[in-house]
Rosetta silent file (secondary structure, phi, psi, omega in degrees, C-alpha in Angstrom):
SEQUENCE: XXXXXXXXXXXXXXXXXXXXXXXXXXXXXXXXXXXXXXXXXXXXXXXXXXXXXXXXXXXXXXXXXXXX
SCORE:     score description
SCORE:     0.000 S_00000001
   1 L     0.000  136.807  168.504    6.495   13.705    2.266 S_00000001
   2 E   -79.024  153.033  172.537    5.256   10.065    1.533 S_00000001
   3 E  -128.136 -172.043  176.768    6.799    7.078    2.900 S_00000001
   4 E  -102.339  104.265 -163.413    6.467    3.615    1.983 S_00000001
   5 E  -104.259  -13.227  175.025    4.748    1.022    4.006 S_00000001
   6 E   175.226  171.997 -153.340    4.653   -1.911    2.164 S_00000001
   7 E  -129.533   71.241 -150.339    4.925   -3.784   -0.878 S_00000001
   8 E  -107.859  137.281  161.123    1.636   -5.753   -2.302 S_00000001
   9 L   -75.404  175.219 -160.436    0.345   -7.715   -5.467 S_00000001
  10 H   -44.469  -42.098 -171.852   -2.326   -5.557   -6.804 S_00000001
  11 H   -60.401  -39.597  164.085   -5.142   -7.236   -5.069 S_00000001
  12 H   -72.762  -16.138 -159.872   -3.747   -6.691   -1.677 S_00000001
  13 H   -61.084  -64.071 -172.948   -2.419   -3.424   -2.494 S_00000001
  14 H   -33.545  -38.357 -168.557   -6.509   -2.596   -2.878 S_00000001
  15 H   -91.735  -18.397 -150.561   -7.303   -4.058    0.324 S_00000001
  16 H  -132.009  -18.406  176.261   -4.523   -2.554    2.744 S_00000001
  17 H   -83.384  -33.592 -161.499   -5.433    0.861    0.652 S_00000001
  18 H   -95.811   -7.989 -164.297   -9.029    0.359    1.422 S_00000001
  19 H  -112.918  -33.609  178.542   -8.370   -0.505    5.004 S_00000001
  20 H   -77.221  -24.991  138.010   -6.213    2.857    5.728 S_00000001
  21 H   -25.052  -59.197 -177.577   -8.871    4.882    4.123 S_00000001
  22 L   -91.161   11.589  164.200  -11.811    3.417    6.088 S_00000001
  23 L  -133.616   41.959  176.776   -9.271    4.351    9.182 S_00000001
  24 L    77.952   14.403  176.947   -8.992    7.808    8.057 S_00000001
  25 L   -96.741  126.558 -169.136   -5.450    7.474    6.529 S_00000001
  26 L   -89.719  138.358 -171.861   -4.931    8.850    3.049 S_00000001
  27 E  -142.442  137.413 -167.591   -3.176    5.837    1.263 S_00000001
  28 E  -132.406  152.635  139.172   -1.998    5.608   -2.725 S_00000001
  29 E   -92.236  109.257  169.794   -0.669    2.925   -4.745 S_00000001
  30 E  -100.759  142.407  166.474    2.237    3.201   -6.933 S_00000001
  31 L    75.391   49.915 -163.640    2.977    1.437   -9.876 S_00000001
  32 L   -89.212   -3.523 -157.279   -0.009   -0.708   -9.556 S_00000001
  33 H   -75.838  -50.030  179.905   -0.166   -0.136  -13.172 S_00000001
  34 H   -37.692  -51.110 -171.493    3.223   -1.394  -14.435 S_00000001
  35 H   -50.497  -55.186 -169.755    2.638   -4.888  -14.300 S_00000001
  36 H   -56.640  -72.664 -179.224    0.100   -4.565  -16.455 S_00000001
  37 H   -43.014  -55.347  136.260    1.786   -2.597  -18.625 S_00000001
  38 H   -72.980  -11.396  133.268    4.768   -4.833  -19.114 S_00000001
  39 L   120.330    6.064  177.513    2.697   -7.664  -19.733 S_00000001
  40 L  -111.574   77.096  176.385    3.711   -9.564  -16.256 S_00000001
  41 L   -54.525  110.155  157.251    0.508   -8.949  -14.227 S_00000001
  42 L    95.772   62.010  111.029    1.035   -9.393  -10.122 S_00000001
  43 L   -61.613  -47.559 -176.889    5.163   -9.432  -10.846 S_00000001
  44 L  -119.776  119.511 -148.769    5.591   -6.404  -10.185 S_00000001
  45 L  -102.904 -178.179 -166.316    4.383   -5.273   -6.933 S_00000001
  46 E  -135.699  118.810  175.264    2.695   -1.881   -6.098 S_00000001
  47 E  -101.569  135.768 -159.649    3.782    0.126   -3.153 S_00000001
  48 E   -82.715   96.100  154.243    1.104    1.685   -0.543 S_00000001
  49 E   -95.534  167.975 -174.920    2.437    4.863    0.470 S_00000001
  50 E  -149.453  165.967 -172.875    1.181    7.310    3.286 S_00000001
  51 E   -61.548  136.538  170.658    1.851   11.026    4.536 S_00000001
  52 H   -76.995  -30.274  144.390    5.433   10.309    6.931 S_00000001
  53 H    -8.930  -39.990 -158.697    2.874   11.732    9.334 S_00000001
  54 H  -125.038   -3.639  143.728    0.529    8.917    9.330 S_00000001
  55 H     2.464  -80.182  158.621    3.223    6.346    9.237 S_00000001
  56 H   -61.478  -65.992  149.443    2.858    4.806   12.728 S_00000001
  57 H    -9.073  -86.321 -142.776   -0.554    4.740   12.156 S_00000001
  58 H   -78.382  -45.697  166.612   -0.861    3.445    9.376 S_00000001
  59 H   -39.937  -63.538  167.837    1.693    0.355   10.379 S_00000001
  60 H   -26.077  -63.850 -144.925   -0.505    0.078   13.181 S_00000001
  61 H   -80.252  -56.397 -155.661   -3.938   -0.035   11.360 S_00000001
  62 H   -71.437  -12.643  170.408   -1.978   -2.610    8.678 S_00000001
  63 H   -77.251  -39.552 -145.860   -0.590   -4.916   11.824 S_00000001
  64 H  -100.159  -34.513 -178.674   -3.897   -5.019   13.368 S_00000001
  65 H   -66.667  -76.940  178.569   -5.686   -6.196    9.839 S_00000001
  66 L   -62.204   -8.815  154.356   -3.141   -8.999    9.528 S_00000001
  67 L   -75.679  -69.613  161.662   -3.657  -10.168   12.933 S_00000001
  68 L   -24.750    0.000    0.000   -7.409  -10.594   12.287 S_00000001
């Protein structure tokens, strides 16, 4: 099951996707697409799910990034 971990404009979305990846966490963006799509780019935010598995993790990894 996926959960939700946060809530990002696209660019961060990329970056907080790219950072659970490089810490072995499989991480997706949904609905990075919409904005775009409705014609109000970075409006509509795109949320970075993970495995409810990798949850604390992943919270972890994304705590540690924004400390930094």
């Amino acid at each position: 099951m996926l959960v939700e971990i946060g809530r990002y404009n696209r660019i961060e979305a990329h970056v907080v996707v790219g950072a659970l990846e490089a810490a072995g966490i499989p991480a997706i963006g949904f609905d990075g697409e919409m904005s775009l799509g409705e014609g109000s780019a970075f409006l509509i935010p795109v949320r970075v799910m993970v495995d409810a598995d990798d949850e604390r993790e992943a919270r972890a990894v994304i705590a540690e990034a924004l400390e930094g």
